mmCIF file of C-alpha atoms and ligand atoms in Angstrom:
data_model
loop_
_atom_site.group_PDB
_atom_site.id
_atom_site.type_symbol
_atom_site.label_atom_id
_atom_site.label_comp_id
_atom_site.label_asym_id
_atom_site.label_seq_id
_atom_site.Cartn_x
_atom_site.Cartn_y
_atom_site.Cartn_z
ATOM 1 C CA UNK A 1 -9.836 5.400 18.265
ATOM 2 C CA UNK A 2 -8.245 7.236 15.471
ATOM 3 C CA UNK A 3 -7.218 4.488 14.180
ATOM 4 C CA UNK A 4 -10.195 3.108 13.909
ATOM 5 C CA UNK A 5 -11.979 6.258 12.240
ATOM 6 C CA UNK A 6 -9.073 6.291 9.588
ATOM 7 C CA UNK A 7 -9.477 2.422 8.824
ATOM 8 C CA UNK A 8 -13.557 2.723 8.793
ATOM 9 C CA UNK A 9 -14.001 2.558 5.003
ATOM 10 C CA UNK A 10 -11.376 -0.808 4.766
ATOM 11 C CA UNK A 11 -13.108 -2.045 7.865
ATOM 12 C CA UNK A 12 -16.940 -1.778 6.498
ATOM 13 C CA UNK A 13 -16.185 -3.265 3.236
ATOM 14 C CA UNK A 14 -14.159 -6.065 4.362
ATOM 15 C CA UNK A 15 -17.036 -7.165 6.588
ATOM 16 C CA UNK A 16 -19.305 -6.744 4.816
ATOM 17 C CA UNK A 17 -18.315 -9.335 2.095
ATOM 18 C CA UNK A 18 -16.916 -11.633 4.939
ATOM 19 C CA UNK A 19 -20.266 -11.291 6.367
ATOM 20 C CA UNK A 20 -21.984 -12.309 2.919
ATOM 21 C CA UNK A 21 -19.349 -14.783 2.561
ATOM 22 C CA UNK A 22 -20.187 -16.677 5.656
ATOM 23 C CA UNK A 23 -24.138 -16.536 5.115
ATOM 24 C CA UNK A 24 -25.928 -19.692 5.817
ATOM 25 C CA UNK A 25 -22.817 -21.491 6.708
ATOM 26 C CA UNK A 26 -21.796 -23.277 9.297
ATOM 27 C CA UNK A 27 -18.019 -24.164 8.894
ATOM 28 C CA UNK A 28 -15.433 -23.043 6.663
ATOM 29 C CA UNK A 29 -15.533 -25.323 3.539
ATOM 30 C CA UNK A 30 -14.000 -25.074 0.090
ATOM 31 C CA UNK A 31 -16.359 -22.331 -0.645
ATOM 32 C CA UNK A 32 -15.736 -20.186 2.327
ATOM 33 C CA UNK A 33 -12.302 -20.234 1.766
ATOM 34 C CA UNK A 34 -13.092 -19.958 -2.388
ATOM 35 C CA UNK A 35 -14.916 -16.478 -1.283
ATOM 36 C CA UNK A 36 -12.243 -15.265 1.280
ATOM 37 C CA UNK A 37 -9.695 -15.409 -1.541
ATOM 38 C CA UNK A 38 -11.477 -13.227 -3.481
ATOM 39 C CA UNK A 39 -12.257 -10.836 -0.553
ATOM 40 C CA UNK A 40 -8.697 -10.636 0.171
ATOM 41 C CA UNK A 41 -7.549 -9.563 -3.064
ATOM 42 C CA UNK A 42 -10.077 -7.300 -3.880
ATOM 43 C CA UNK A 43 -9.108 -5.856 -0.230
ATOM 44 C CA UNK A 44 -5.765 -4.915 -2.051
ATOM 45 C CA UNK A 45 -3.778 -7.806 0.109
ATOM 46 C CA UNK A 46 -2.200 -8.778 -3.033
ATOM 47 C CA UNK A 47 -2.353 -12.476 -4.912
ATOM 48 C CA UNK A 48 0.764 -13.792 -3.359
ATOM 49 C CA UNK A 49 0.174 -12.588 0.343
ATOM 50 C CA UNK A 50 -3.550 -13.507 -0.569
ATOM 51 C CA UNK A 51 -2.316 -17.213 -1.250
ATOM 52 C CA UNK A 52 -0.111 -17.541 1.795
ATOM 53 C CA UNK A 53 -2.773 -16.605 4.219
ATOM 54 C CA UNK A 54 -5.281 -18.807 2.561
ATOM 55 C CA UNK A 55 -2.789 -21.809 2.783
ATOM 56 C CA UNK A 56 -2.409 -21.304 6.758
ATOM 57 C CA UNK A 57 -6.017 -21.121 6.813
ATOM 58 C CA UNK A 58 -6.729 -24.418 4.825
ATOM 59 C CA UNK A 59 -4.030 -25.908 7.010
ATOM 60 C CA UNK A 60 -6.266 -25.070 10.035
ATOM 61 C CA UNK A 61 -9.063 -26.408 8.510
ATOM 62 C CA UNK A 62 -7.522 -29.813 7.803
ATOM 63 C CA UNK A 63 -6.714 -29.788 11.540
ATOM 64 C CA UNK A 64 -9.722 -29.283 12.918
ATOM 65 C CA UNK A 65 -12.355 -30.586 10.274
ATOM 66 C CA UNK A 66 -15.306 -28.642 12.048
ATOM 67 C CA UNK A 67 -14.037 -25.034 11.786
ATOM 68 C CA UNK A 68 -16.696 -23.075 12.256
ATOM 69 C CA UNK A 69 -17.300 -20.014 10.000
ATOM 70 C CA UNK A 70 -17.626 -17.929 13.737
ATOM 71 C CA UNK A 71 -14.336 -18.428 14.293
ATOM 72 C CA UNK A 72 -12.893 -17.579 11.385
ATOM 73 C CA UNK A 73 -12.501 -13.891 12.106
ATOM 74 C CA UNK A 74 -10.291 -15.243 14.787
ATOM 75 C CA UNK A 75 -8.000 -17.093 12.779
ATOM 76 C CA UNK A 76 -7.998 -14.344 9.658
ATOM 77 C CA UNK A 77 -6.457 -12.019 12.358
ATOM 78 C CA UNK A 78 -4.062 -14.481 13.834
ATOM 79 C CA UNK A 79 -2.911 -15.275 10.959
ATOM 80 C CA UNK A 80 -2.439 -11.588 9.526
ATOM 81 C CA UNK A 81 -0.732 -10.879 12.767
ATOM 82 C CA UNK A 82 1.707 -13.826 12.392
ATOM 83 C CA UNK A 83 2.362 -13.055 8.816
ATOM 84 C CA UNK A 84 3.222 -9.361 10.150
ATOM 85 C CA UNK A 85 5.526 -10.747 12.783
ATOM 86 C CA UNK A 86 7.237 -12.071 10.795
ATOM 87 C CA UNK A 87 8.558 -9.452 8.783
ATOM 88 C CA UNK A 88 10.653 -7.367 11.874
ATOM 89 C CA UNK A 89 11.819 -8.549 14.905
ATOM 90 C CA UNK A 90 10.763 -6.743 18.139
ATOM 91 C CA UNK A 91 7.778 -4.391 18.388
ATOM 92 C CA UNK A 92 8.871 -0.914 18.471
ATOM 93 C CA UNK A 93 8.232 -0.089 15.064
ATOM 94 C CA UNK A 94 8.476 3.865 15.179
ATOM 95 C CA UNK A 95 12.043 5.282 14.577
ATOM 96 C CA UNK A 96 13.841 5.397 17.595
ATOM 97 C CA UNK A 97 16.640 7.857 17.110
ATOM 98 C CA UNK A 98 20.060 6.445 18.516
ATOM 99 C CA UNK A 99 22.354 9.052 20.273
ATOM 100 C CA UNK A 100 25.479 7.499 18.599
ATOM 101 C CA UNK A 101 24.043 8.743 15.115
ATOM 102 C CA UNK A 102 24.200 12.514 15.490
ATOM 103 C CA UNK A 103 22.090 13.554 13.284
ATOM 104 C CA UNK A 104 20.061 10.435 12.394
ATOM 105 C CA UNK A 105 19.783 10.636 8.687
ATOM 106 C CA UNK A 106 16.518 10.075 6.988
ATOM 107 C CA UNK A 107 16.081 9.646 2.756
ATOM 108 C CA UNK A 108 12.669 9.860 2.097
ATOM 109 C CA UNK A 109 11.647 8.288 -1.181
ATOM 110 C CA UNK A 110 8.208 8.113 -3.468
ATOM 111 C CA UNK A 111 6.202 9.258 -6.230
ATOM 112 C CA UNK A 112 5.033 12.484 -6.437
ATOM 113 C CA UNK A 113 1.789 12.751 -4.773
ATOM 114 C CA UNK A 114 1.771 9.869 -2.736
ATOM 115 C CA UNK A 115 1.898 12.473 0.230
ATOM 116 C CA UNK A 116 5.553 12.513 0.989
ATOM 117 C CA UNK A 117 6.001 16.030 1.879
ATOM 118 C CA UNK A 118 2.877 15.325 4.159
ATOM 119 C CA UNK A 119 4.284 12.760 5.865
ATOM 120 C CA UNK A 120 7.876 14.600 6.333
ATOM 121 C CA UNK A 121 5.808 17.444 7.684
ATOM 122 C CA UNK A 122 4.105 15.169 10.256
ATOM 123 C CA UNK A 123 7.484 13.224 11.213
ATOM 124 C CA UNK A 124 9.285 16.241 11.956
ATOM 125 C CA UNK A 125 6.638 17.424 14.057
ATOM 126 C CA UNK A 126 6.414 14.429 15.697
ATOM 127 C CA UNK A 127 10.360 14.627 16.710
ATOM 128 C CA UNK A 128 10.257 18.076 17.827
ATOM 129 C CA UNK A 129 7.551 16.951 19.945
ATOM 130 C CA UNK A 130 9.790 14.431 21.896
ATOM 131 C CA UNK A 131 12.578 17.176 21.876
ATOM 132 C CA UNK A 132 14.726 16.554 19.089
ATOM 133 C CA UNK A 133 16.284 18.967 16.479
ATOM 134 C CA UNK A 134 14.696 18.718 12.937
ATOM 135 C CA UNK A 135 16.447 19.644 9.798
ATOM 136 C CA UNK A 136 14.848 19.407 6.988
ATOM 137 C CA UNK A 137 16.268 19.272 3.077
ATOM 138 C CA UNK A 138 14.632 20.224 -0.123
ATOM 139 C CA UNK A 139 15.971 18.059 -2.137
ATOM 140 C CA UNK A 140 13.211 17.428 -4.576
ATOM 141 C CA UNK A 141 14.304 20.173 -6.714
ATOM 142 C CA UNK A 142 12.609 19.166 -10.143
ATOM 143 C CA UNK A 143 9.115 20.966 -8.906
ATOM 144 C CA UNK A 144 9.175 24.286 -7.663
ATOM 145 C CA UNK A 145 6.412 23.558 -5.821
ATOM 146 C CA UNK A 146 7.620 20.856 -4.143
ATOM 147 C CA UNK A 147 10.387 23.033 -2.626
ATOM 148 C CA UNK A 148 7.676 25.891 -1.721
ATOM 149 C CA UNK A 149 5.384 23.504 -0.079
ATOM 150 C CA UNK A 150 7.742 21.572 2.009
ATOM 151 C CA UNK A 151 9.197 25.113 3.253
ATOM 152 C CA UNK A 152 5.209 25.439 4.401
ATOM 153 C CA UNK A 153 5.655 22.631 6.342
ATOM 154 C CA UNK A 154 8.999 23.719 7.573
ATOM 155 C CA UNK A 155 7.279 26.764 8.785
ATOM 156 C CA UNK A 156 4.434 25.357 10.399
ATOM 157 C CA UNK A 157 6.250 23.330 12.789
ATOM 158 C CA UNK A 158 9.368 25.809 13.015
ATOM 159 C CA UNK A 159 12.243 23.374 12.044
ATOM 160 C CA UNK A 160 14.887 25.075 9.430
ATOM 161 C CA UNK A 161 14.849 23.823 6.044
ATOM 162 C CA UNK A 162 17.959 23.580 3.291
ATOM 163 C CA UNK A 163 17.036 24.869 0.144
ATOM 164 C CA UNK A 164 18.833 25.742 -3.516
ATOM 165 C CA UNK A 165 17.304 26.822 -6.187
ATOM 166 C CA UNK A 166 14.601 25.056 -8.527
ATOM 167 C CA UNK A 167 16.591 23.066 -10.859
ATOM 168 C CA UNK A 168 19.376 23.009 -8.650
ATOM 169 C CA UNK A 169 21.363 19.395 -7.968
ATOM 170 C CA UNK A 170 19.430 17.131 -5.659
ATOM 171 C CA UNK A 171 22.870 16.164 -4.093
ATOM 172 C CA UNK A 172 23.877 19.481 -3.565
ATOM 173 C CA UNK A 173 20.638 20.236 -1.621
ATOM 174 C CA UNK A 174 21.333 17.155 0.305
ATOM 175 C CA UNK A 175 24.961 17.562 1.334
ATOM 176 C CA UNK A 176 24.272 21.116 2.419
ATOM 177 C CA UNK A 177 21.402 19.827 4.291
ATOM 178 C CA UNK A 178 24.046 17.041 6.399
ATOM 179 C CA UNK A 179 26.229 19.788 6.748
ATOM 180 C CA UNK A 180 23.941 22.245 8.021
ATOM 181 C CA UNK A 181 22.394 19.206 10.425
ATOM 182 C CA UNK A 182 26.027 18.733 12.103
ATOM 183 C CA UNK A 183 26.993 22.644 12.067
ATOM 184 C CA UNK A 184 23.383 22.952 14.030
ATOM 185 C CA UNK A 185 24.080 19.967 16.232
ATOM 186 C CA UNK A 186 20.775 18.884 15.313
ATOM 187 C CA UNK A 187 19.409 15.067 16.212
ATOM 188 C CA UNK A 188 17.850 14.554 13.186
ATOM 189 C CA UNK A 189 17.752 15.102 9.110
ATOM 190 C CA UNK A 190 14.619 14.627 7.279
ATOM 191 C CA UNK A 191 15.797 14.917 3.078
ATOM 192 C CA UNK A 192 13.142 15.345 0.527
ATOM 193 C CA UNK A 193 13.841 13.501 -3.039
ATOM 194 C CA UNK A 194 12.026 13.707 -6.346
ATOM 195 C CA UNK A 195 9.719 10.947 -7.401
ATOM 196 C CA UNK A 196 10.524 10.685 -10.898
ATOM 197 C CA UNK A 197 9.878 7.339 -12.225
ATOM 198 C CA UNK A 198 10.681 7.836 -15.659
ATOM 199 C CA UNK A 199 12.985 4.915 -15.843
ATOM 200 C CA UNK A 200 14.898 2.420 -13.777
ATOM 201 C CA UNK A 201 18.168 3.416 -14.825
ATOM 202 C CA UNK A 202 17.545 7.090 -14.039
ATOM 203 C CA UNK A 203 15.554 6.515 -10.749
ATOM 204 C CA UNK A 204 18.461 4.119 -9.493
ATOM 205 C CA UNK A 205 21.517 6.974 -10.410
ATOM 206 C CA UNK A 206 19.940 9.654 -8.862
ATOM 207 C CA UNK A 207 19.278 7.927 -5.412
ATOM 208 C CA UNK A 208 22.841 6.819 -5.402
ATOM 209 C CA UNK A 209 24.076 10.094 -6.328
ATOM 210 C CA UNK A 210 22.280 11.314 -3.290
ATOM 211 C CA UNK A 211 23.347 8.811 -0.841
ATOM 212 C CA UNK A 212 27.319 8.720 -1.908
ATOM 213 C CA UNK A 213 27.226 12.541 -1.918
ATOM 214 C CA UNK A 214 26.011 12.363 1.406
ATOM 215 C CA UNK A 215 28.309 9.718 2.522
ATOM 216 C CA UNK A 216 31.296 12.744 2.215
ATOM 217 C CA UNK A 217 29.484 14.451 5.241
ATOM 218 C CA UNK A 218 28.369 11.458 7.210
ATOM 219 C CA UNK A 219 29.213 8.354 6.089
ATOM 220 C CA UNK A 220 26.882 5.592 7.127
ATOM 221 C CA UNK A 221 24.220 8.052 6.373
ATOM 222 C CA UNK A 222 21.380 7.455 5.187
ATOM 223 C CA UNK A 223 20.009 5.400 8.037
ATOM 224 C CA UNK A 224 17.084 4.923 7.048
ATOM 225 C CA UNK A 225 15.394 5.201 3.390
ATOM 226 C CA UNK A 226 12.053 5.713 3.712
ATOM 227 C CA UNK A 227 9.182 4.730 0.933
ATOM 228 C CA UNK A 228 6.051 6.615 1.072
ATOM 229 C CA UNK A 229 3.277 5.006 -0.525
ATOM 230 C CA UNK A 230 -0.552 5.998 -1.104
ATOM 231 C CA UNK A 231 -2.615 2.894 0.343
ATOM 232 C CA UNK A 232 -5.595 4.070 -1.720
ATOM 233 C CA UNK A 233 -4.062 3.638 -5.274
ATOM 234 C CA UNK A 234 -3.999 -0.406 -4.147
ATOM 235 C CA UNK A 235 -1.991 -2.331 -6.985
ATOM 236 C CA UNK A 236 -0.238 0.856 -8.459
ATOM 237 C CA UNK A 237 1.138 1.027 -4.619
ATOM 238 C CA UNK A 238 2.578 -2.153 -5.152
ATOM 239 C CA UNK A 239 4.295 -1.702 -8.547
ATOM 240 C CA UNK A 240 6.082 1.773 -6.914
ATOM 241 C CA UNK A 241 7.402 -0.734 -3.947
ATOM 242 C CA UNK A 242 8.851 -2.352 -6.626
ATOM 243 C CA UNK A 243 10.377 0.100 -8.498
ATOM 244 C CA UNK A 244 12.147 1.592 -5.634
ATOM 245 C CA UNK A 245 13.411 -1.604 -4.053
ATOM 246 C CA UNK A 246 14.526 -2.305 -7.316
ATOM 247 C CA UNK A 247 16.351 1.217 -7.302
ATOM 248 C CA UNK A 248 17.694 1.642 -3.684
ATOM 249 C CA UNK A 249 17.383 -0.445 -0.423
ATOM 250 C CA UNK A 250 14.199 0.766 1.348
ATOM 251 C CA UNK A 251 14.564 -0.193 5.132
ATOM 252 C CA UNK A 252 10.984 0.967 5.715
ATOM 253 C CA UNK A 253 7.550 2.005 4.672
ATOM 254 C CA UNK A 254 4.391 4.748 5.495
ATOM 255 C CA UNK A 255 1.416 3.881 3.795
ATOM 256 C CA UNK A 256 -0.290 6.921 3.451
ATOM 257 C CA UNK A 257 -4.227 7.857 2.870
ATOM 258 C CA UNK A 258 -5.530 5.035 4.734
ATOM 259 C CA UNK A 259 -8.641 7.263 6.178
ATOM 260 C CA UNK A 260 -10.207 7.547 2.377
ATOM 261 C CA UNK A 261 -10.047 4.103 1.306
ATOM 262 C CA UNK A 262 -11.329 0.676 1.437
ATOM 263 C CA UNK A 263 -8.016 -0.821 0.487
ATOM 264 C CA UNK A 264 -6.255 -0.581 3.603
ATOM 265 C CA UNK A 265 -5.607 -4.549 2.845
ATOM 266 C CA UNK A 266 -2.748 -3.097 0.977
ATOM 267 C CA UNK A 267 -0.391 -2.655 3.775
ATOM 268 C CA UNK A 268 -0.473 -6.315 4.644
ATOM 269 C CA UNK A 269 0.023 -7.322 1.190
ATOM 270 C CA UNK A 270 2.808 -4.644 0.576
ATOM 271 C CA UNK A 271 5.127 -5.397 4.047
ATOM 272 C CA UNK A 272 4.537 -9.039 3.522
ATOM 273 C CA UNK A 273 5.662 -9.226 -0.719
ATOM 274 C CA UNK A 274 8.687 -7.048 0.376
ATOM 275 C CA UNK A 275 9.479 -8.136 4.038
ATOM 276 C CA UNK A 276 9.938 -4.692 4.863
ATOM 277 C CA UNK A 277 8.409 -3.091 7.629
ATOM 278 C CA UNK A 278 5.827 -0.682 7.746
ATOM 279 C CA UNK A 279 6.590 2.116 10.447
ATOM 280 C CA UNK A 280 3.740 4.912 10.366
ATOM 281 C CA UNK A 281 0.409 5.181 8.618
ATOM 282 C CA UNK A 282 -1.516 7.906 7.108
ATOM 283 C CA UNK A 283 -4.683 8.675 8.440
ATOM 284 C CA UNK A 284 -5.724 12.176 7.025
ATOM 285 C CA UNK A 285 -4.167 15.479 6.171
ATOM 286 C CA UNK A 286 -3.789 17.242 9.381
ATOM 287 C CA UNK A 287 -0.384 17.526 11.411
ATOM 288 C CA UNK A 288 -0.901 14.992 13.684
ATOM 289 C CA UNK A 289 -2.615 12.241 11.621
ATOM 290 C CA UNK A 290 0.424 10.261 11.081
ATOM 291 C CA UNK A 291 0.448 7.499 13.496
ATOM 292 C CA UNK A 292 3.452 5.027 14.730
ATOM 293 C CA UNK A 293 2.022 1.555 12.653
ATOM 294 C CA UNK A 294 1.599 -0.973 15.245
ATOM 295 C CA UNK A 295 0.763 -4.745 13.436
ATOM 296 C CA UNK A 296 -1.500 -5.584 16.393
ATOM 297 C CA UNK A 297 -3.809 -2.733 16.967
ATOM 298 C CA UNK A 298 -3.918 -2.687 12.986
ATOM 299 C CA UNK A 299 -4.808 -5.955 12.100
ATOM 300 C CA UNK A 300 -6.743 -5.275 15.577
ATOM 301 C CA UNK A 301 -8.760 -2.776 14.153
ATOM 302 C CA UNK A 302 -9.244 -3.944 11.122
ATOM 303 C CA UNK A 303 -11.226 -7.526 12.812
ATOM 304 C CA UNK A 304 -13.113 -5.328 15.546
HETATM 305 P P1 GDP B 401 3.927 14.649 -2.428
HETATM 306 O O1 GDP B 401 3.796 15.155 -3.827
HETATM 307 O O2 GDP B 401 4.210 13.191 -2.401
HETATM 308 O O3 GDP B 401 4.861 15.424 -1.596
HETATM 309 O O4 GDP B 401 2.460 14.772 -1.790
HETATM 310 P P2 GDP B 401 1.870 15.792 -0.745
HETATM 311 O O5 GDP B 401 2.488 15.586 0.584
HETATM 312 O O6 GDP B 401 1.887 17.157 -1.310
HETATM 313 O O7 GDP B 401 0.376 15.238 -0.628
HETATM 314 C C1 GDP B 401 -0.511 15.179 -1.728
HETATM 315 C C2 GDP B 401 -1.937 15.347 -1.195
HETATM 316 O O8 GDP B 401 -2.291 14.227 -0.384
HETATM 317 C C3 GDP B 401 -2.125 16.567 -0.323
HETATM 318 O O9 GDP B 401 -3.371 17.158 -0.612
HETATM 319 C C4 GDP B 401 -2.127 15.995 1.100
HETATM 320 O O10 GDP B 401 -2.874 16.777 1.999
HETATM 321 C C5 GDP B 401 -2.768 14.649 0.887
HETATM 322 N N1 GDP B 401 -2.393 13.662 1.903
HETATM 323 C C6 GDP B 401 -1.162 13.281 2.311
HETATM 324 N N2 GDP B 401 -1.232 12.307 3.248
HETATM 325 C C7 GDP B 401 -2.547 12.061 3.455
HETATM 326 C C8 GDP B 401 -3.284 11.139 4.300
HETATM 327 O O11 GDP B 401 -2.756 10.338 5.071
HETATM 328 N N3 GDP B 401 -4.652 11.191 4.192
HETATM 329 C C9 GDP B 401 -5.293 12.050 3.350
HETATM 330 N N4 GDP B 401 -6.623 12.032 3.303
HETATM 331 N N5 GDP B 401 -4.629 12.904 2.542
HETATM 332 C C10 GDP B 401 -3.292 12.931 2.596
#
């Protein structure tokens, strides 16, 4: 049901052009599908995802030469869902946190105000809730505010947090923080990074700097880099994917601010152009609106 709420505005305008689109027609000709195109891309699927699910659809159409235009929410969201399956095997898409990686290491990456502290706030509160030992690390030292307003979050849901000084060395904060995670026996670290996209180069030296630094406490850590993106900034959401897969290898994706947008399109578009899975959604700014991404009840919700 929450799910629903948060997807409302993505839901209501999709329909409603799908709904104009269809008008007076009674099977899905070179029109229909002329119209969906455009629906889909200005739904923020992207052009090349856009394409794709167009080409399955034509190819359904050629089948069956009277596809009706009643039908063809059916096949939209078959065809979504298929594209989606494709991207990870298996259907647990939350992290499951393995007992043989003590603590589970988690880089999150992304822009500045995309909602990343948000959404590291949320996660750990999530993991305490199923009994597991949060650490968090401040390692987005180039804002003092950013520090400050993660330790908020750190309070609220009473995990400990690593922190240096403003200023301080990213990598520092972050090898303290693995440290501090194995000293405390804790099942989980949650590290903070600054999203300075200023240029390639830079972007690229600083994650690695990170990651080998941490590699002298742990070293297959990080398991898992995380990419927060905002769903509602659409296109500009896909250019950051591409910077930072560009920069690091991102194993998986939140999409966050899904409730106040119509362009919830974009996490199709954005899992499918980068094949990498999308594990959690954001779905407003409280605690617990961060929800585990399932690719059926989404594309579920988003055809109801
Ligand atoms: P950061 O700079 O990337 O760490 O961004 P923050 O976590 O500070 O978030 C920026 C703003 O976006 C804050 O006002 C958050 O409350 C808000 N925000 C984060 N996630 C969501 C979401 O899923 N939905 C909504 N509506 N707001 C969000």
């Amino acid at each position: 049901e929450t799910l629903d709420k948060g997807l409302e505005k993505s839901k209501t305008s999709f329909f409603t052009k799908l709904n104009k689109a269809v008008a007076g027609k009674s099977k899905v000709d070179d029109d229909v599908l002329d119209n969906l195109e455009e629906i889909l891309v200005s739904s923020d699927v992207g052009v090349n995802t856009t394409l794709k699910i167009i080409d399955r659809i034509e190819e359904r159409v050629a089948k069956d030469k009277y596809l009706g235009t009643s039908e063809l929410n059916q096949i939209l969201r078959e065809e979504i869902a298929g594209l989606l399956s494709e991207i990870d095997s298996g259907n647990a898409t939350e992290f499951t946190i393995p007992t043989d990686k003590k603590p589970f290491v988690i880089m999150v990456v992304g822009v500045n105000g995309v909602g990343k502290t948000t959404t590291i706030g949320k996660l750990a509160s999530q993991f305490k809730k199923q009994g597991l030992q949060v650490v968090l690390g401040a390692a987005d030292t180039f804002r003092a505010a950013a520090i400050d307003q993660l330790q908020i979050w750190a309070d609220r849901v009473e995990v400990p947090m690593v922190r240096q000084d403003f200023g301080s060395d990213p990598a520092s904060v972050a090898f303290d923080t693995l440290k501090s995670g194995v000293n405390q026996n804790a099942d989980v670290v949650i590290i903070d990074t600054a999203g300075r996209l200023h240029n390639k180069v830079n972007l690229m030296n600083e994650l690695t700097k990170i990651k080998r630094v941490m590699q002298k406490v742990i070293s297959d850590a990080p398991h898992e880099v995380l990419l927060v993106l905002d769903g509602s900034t659409g296109q500009n959401a896909f250019e950051q994917a591409k910077q930072f897969t560009a920069a690091t290898e991102v194993t998986s994706l939140a999409v966050t601010k899904l409730d106040g947008t119509a362009k919830g399109g974009v996490v199709i578009g954005i899992s499918d152009q980068f094949q990498i899975p999308v594990k959690y959604i954001g779905v407003g700014e409280g605690i617990d609106d961060l929800q585990v991404f399932n690719k059926f009840e989404f594309v579920d919700s988003f055809f109801k």
